[in-house]
Coordinates of C-alpha atoms in Angstrom, one line a residue:
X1 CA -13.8 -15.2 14.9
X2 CA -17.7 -15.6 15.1
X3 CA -18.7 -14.4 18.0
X4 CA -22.7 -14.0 17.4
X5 CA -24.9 -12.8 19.6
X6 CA -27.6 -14.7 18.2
X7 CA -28.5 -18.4 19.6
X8 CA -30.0 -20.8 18.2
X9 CA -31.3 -23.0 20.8
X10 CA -35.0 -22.5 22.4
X11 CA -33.0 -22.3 26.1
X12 CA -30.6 -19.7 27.0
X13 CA -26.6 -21.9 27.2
X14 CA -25.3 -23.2 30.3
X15 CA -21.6 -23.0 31.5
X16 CA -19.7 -25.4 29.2
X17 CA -16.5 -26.0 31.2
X18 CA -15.0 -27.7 28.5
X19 CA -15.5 -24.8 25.8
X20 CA -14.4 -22.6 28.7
X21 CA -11.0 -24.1 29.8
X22 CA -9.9 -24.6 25.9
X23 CA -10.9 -20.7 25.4
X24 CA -8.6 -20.1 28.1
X25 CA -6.0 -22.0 26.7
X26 CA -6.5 -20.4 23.7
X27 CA -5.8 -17.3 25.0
X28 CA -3.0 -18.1 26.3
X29 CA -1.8 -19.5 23.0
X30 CA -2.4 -16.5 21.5
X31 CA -0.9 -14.3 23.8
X32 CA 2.7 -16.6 22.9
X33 CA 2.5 -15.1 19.7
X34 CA 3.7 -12.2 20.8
X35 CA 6.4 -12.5 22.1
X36 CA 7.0 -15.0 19.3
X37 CA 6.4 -12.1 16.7
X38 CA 9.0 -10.3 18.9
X39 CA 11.2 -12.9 18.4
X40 CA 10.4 -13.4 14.8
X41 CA 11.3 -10.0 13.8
X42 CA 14.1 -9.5 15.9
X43 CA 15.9 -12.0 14.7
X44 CA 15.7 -10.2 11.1
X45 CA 17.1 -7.0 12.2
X46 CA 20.7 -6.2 12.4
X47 CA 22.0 -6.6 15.7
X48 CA 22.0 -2.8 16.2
X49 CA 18.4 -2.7 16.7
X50 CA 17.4 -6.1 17.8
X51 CA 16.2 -5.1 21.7
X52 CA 14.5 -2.1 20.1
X53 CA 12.5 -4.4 17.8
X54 CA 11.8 -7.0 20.8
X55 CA 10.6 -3.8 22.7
X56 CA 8.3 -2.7 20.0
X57 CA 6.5 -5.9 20.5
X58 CA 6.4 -6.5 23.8
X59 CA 5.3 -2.8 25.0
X60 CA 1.7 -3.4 23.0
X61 CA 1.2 -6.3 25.7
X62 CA 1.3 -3.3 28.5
X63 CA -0.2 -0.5 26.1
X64 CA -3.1 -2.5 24.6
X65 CA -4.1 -4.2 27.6
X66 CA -5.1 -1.5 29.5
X67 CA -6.6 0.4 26.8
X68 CA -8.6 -2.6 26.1
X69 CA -9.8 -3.0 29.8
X70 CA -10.3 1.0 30.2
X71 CA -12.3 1.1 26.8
X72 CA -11.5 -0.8 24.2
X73 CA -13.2 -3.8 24.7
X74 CA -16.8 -1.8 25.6
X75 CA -15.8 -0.1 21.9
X76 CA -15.5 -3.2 20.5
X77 CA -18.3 -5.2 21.3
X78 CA -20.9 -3.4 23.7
X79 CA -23.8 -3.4 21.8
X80 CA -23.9 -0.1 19.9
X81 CA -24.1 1.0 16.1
X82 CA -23.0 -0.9 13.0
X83 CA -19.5 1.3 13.5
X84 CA -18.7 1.3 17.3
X85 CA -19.3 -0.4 20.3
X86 CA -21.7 1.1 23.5
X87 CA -19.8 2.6 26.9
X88 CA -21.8 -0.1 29.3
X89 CA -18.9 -2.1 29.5
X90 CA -16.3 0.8 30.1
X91 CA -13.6 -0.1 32.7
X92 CA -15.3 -3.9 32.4
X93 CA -17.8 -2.8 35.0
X94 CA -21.4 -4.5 34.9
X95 CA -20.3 -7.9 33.7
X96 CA -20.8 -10.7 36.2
X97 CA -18.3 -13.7 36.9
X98 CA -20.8 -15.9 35.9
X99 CA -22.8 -14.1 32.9
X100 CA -22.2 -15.6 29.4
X101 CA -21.3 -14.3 26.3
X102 CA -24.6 -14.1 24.3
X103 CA -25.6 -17.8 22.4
X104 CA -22.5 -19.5 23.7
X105 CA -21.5 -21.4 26.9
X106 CA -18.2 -19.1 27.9
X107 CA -18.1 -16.3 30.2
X108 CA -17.9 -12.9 29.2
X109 CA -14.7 -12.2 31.0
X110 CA -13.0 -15.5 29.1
X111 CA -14.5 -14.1 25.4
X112 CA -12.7 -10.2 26.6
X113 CA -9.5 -11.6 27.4
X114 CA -9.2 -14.2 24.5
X115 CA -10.0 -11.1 22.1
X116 CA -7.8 -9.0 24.2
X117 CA -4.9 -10.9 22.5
X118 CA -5.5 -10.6 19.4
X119 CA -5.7 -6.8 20.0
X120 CA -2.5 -6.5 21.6
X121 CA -0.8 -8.4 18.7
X122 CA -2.4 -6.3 15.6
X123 CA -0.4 -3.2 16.5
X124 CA 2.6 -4.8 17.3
X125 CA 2.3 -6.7 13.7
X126 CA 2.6 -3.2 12.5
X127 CA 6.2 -2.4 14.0
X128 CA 8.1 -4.6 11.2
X129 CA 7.6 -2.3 8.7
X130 CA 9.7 0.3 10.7
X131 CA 12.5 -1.6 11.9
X132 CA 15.5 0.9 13.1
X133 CA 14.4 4.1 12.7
X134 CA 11.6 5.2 14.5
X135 CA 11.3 6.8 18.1
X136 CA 10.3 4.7 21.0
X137 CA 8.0 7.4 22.7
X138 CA 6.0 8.1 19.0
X139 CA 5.7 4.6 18.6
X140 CA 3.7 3.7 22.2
X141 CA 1.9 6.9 21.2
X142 CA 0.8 5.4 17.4
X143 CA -0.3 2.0 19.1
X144 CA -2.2 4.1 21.3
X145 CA -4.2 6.5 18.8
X146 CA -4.5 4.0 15.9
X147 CA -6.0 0.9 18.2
X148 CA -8.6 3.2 19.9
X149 CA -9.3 5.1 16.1
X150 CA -9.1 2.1 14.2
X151 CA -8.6 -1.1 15.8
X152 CA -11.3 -1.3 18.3
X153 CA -13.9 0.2 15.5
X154 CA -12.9 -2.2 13.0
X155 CA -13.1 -4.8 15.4
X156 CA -16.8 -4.0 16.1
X157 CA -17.3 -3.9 12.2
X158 CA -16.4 -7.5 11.7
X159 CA -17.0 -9.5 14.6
X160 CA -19.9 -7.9 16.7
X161 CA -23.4 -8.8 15.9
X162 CA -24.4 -5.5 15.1
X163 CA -21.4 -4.4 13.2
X164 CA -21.8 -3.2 9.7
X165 CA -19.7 -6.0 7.9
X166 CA -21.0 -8.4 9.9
X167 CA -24.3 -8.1 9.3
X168 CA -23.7 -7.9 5.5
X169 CA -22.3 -11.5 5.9
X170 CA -18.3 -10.9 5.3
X171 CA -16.6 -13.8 6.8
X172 CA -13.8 -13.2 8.5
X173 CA -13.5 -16.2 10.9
X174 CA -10.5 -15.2 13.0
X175 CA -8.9 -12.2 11.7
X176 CA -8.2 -11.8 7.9
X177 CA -9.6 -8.1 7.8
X178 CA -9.3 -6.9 11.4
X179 CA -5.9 -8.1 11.9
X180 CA -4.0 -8.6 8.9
X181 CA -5.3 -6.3 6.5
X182 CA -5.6 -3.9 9.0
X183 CA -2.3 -4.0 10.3
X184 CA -1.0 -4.5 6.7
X185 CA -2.4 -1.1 5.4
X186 CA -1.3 0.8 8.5
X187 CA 2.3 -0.2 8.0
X188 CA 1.8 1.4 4.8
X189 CA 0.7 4.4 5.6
X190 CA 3.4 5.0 8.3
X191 CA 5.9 4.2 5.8
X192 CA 4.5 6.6 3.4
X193 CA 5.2 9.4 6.0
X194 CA 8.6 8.5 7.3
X195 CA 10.0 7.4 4.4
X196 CA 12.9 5.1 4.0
X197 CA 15.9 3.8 6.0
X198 CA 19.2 5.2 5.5
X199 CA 21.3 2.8 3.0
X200 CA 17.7 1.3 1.5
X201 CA 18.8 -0.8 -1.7
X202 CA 22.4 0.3 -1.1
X203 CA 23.5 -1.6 1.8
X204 CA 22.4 -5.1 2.7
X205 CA 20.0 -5.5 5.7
X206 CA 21.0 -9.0 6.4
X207 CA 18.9 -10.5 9.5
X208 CA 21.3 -11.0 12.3
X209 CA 19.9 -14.4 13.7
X210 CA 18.2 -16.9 11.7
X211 CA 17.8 -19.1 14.6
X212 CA 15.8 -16.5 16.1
X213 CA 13.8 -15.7 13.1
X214 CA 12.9 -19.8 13.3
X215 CA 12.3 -19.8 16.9
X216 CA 10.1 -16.9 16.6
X217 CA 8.2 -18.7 13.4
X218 CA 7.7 -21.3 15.4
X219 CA 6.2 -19.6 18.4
X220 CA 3.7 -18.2 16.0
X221 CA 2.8 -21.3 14.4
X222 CA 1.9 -22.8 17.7
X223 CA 0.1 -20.2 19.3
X224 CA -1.8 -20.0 15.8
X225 CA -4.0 -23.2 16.7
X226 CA -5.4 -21.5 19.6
X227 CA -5.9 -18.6 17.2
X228 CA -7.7 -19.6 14.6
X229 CA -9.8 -23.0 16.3
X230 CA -10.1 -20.5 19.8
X231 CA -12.4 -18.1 17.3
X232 CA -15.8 -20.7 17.3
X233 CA -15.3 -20.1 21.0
X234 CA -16.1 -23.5 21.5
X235 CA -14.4 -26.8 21.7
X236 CA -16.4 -29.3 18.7
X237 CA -15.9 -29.9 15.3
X238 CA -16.0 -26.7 13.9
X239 CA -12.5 -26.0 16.1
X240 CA -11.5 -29.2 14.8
X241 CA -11.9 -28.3 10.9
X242 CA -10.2 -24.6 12.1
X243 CA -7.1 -26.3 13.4
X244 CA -7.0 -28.8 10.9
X245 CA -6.4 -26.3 7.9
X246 CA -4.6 -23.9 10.3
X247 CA -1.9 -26.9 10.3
X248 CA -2.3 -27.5 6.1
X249 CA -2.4 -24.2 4.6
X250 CA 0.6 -23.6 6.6
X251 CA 2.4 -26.2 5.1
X252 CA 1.3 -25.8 1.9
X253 CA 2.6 -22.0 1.9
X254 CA 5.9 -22.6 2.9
X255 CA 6.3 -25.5 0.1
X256 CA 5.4 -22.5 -2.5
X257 CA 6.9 -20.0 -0.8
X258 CA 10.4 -22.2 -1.1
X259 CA 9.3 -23.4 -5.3
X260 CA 9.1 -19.7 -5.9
X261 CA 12.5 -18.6 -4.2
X262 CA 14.2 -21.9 -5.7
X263 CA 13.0 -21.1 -9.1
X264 CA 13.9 -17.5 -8.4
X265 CA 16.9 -17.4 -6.8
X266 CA 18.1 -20.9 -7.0
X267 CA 17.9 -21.1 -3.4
X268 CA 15.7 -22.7 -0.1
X269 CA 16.3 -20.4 2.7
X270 CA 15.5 -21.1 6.4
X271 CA 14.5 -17.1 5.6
X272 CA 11.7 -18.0 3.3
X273 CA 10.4 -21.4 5.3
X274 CA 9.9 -19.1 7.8
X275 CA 8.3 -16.1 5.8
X276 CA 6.1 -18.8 3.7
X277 CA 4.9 -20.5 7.0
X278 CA 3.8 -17.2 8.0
X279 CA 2.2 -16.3 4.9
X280 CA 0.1 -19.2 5.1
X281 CA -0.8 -18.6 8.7
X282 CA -2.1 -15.1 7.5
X283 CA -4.2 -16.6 4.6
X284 CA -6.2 -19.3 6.3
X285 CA -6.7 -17.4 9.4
X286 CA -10.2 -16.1 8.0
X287 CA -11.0 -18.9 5.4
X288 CA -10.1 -21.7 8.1
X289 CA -13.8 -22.5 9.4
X290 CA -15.4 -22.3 5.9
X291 CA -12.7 -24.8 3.1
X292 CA -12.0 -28.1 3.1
X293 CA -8.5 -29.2 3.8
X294 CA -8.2 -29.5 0.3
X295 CA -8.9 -25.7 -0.1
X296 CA -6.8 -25.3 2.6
X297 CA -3.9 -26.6 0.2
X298 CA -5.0 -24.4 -2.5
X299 CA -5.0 -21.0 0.0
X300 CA -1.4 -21.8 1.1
X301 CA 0.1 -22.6 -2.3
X302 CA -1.7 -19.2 -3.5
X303 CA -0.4 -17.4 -0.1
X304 CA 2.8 -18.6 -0.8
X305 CA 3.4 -17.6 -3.9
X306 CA 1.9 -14.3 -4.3
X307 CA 3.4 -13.6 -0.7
X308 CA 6.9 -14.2 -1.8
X309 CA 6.4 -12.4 -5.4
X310 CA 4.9 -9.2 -3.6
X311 CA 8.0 -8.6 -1.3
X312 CA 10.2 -7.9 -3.5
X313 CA 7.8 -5.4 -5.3
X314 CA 9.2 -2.6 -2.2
X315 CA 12.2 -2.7 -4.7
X316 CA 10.2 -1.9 -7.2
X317 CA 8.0 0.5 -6.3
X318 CA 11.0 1.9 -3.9
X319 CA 9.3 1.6 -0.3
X320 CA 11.2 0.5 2.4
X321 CA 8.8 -2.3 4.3
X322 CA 11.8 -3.5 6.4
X323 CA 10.0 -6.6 7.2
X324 CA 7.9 -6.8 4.9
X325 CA 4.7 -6.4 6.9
X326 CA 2.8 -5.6 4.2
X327 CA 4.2 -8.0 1.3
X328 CA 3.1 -10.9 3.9
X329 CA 0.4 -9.5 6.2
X330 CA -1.6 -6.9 4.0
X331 CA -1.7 -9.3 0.4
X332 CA -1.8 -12.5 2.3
X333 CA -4.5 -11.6 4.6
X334 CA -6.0 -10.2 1.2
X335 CA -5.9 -13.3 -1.1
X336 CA -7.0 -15.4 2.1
X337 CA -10.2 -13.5 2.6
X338 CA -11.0 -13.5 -1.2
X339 CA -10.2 -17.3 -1.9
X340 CA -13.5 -17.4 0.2
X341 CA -15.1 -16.5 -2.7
X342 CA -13.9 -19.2 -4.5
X343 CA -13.0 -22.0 -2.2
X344 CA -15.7 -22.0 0.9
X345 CA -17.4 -25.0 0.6
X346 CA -19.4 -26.4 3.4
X347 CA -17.7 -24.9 5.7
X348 CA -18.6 -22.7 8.7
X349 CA -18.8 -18.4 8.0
X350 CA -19.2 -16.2 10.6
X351 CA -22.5 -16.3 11.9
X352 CA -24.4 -18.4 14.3
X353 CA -23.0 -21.8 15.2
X354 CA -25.0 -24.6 12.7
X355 CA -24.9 -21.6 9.8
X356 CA -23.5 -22.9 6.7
X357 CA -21.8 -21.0 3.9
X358 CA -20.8 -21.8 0.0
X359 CA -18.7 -19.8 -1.7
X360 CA -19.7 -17.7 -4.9
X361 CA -19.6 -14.2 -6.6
X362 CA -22.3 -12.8 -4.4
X363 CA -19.5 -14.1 -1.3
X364 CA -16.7 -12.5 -3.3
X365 CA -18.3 -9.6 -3.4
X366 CA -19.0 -9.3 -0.2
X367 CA -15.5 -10.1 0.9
X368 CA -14.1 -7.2 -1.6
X369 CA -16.6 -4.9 0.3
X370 CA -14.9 -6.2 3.8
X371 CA -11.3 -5.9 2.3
X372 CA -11.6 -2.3 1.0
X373 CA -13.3 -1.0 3.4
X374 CA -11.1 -2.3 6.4
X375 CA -7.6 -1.6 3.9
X376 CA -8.7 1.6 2.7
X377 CA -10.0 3.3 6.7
X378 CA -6.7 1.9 8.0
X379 CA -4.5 3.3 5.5
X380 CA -6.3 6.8 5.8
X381 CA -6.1 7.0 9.5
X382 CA -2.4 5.6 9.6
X383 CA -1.3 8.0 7.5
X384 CA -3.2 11.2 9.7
X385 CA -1.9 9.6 12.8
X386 CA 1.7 9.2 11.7
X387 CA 1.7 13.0 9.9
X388 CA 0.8 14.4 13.2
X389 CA 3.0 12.6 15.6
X390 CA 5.5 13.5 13.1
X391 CA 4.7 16.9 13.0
X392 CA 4.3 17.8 16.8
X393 CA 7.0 15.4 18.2
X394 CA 8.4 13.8 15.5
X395 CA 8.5 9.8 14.4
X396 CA 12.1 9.5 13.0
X397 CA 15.6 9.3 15.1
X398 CA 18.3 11.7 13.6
X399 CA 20.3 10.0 10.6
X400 CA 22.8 10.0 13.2
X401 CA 21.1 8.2 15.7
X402 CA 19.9 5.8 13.4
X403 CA 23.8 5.1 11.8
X404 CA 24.8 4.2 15.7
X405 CA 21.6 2.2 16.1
X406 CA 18.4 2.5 18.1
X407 CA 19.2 -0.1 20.6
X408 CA 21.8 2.4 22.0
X409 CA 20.2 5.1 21.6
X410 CA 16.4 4.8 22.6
X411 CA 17.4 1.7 25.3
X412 CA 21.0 2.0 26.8
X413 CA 22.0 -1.5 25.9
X414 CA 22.6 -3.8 23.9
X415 CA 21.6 -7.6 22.4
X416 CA 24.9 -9.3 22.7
X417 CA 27.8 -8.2 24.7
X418 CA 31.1 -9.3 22.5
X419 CA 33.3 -8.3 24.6
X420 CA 32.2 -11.1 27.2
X421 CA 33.2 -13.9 25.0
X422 CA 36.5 -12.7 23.7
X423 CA 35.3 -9.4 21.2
X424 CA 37.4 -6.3 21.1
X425 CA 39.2 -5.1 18.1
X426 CA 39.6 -8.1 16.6
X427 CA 36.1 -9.3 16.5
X428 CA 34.2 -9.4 13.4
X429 CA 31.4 -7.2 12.8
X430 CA 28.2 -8.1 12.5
X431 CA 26.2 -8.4 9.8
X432 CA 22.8 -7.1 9.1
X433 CA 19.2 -7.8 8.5
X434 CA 16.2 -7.2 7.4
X435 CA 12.7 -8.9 5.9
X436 CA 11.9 -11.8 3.8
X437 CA 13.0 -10.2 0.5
X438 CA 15.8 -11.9 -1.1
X439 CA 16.3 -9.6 -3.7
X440 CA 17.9 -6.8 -1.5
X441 CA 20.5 -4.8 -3.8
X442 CA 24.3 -4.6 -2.4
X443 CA 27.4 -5.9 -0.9
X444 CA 28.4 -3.4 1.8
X445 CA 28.2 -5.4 5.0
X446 CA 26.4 -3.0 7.6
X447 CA 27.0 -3.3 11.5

């Protein structure tokens, strides 16, 4: 995103009502992707814990969105100090219906909801990672602390026009750093304090509906164009370029993403078409205003790849990222913002609209400076947040809570009711699921 507050032009904007109805859409798009990442990861849990993981998502939309019209969006971008936001826009008071966001032709209201979605879908991006076995209540309360401590902050870092990172001239032109990254490292840091899943590389984790997993892909890859081209809040050729490599990285990823499992595993999954579209998604979204579609192909292939490799590394390094939130999220929104460095040619960064950036080692460094810096306070605070929800009310179900399953449990029902098309003794069980890792150890099938 490149929301400047600086503007170029000798006049103060108009309303541009074309700018402002395709922001709106935008928003809109993005707020599908929700319930598309909903979809998306339920469809990869096993059926024991699909509703729970449909929940996880679709509670942010009620959490976030009034945090963000309390607070969050005054925190975020209210003028203030290279680390926060100011308090003069706290409840949204003092903004008029018709006053424009600063050097562009929207209103303020359209730029607060548009960004409003991509804060409700950061946490929820974070909920993959602890699929079946984590409290409902300590989850709403996580999303709550860690968007106000570290989302809306971060936010401010990146995108506002007096935020540290942004003034250093890190590009991040829709969300490489503040969402993925960010999201990425906090899934970490939970998992580091709740440890792993009962039957991690014993039993396999299967995903119980592939069609939803594709559905859910799908959604996302949709409401991606609105976005990635919605952050040059404004409807000309920048938006164009954005959507354009939105649509080719994308492909591009999931064509590595599938080379590397074929040569791998000997196989093409629907799985890793879906997980490699993603990937891709993730990489471009803050190199898509400043490559060529050409280094567009280049960022997906690389997503792709290194996305698929580094899933299976949980195996290796024995954490259980059930959906491998950080294998896709945290490393591809990593390699995405560094190929900047490396493949930004011509294209637009993130500062006023008719600024032009190249890539080079003084851009690589900066982007390393953006990267660690939003990685390393998100991990940090993740892992504070999680130790003392855990320690005061506690972030785990029992093992035997977890064993019967958290839809159950936590939400009195269930996905599927077998019974109402013929299931009863004789019905099969289910089988399991879990993330985009094909290398999960085991044969025990696990209802």
């Amino acid at each position: 995103m490149a929301p400047a507050i600086i503007t170029l032009a000798a006049d103060a904007p108009k309303l541009d009502s074309g700018s402002t109805a395709f922001m709106l859409i935008s928003a809109a798009l993005v707020m599908v992707m929700t319930p598309g990442l909903a979809f998306f990861y339920g469809g990869m849990v096993r059926v024991k814990s699909a509703l729970n993981m449909l929940m996880m998502s679709f509670i942010s939309l009620g959490i976030i969105t009034i945090l963000w019209t309390v607070y969050g969006f005054s925190f975020a971008f209210h003028s203030g100090n290279g680390f926060m936001g100011g308090t003069g826009w706290i409840g949204m008071r003092h903004i008029g219906i018709t006053e424009l966001w600063p050097g562009y032709g929207i209103p303020i209201y359209v730029f607060a909801v548009f960004q409003l979605m991509f804060a409700i879908i950061t946490p929820a991006l974070i909920s993959g990672a602890l699929a079946d076995r984590v409290k409902f209540t300590a989850w709403a309360l996580f999303i709550t602390l860690w968007a106000t401590v570290v989302y809306f902050p971060v936010a401010h870092w990146v995108w506002a026009s007096d935020g540290w990172l942004f003034k250093k001239g890190v590009i991040d032109f829709a969300g490489g750093t503040a969402v993925h990254i960010n999201a990425g490292a906090a899934a970490l840091g939970v998992i580091l304090v709740i440890g792993k899943r009962n039957g991690f590389k014993r039993d396999p984790m299967r995903p119980h509906s592939l069609p939803l997993v594709m559905l859910g892909c799908g959604l996302l890859w949709f409401g991606w164009f609105g976005f990635n081209a919605g952050s040059w809040l404004g409807s000309d050729g920048v938006a164009a370029v954005a959507f354009t490599n939105t649509q080719v990285a994308t492909a591009a990823a999931m064509l590595g993403w599938l080379l590397y499992e074929r040569i791998r595993h000997g196989s093409f999954t629907t799985l890793g078409a879906a997980s490699g579209a993603v990937s891709g998604l993730v990489a471009i979204t803050p190199a898509c205003g400043s490559v060529s579609p050409l280094g567009a192909i280049a960022v997906g292939v690389i997503a792709g790849v290194g996305c698929a490799a580094a899933v299976g590394l949980k195996y290796r390094f024995n954490i259980d990222d059930s959906l491998d939130v950080v294998g896709v999220h945290m490393v591809g929104g990593i390699i995405g913002s560094l190929l900047i460095g490396f493949f930004a040619t011509g294209g637009v960064g993130q500062t006023a609209k008719g600024v032009f950036y190249g890539g080079g080692w003084h851009q690589l460094r900066l982007q390393f400076i953006g990267v660690g810096a939003v990685l390393g306070y998100s991990l940090v605070c993740a892992i504070i947040l999680a130790k003392l929800i855990d320690m005061t009310m506690g972030f785990r179900v029992t093992d035997d809570e977890e064993v019967t399953g958290v839809d159950q449990i936590l939400h009195a029902e269930t996905a599927y009711d077998f019974a109402g098309v013929g299931g009863g003794r004789g019905a099969a069980p289910a089988i399991g699921g879990t993330g985009s890792g094909a290398d999960a150890p085991g044969k025990k099938v696990d209802a």
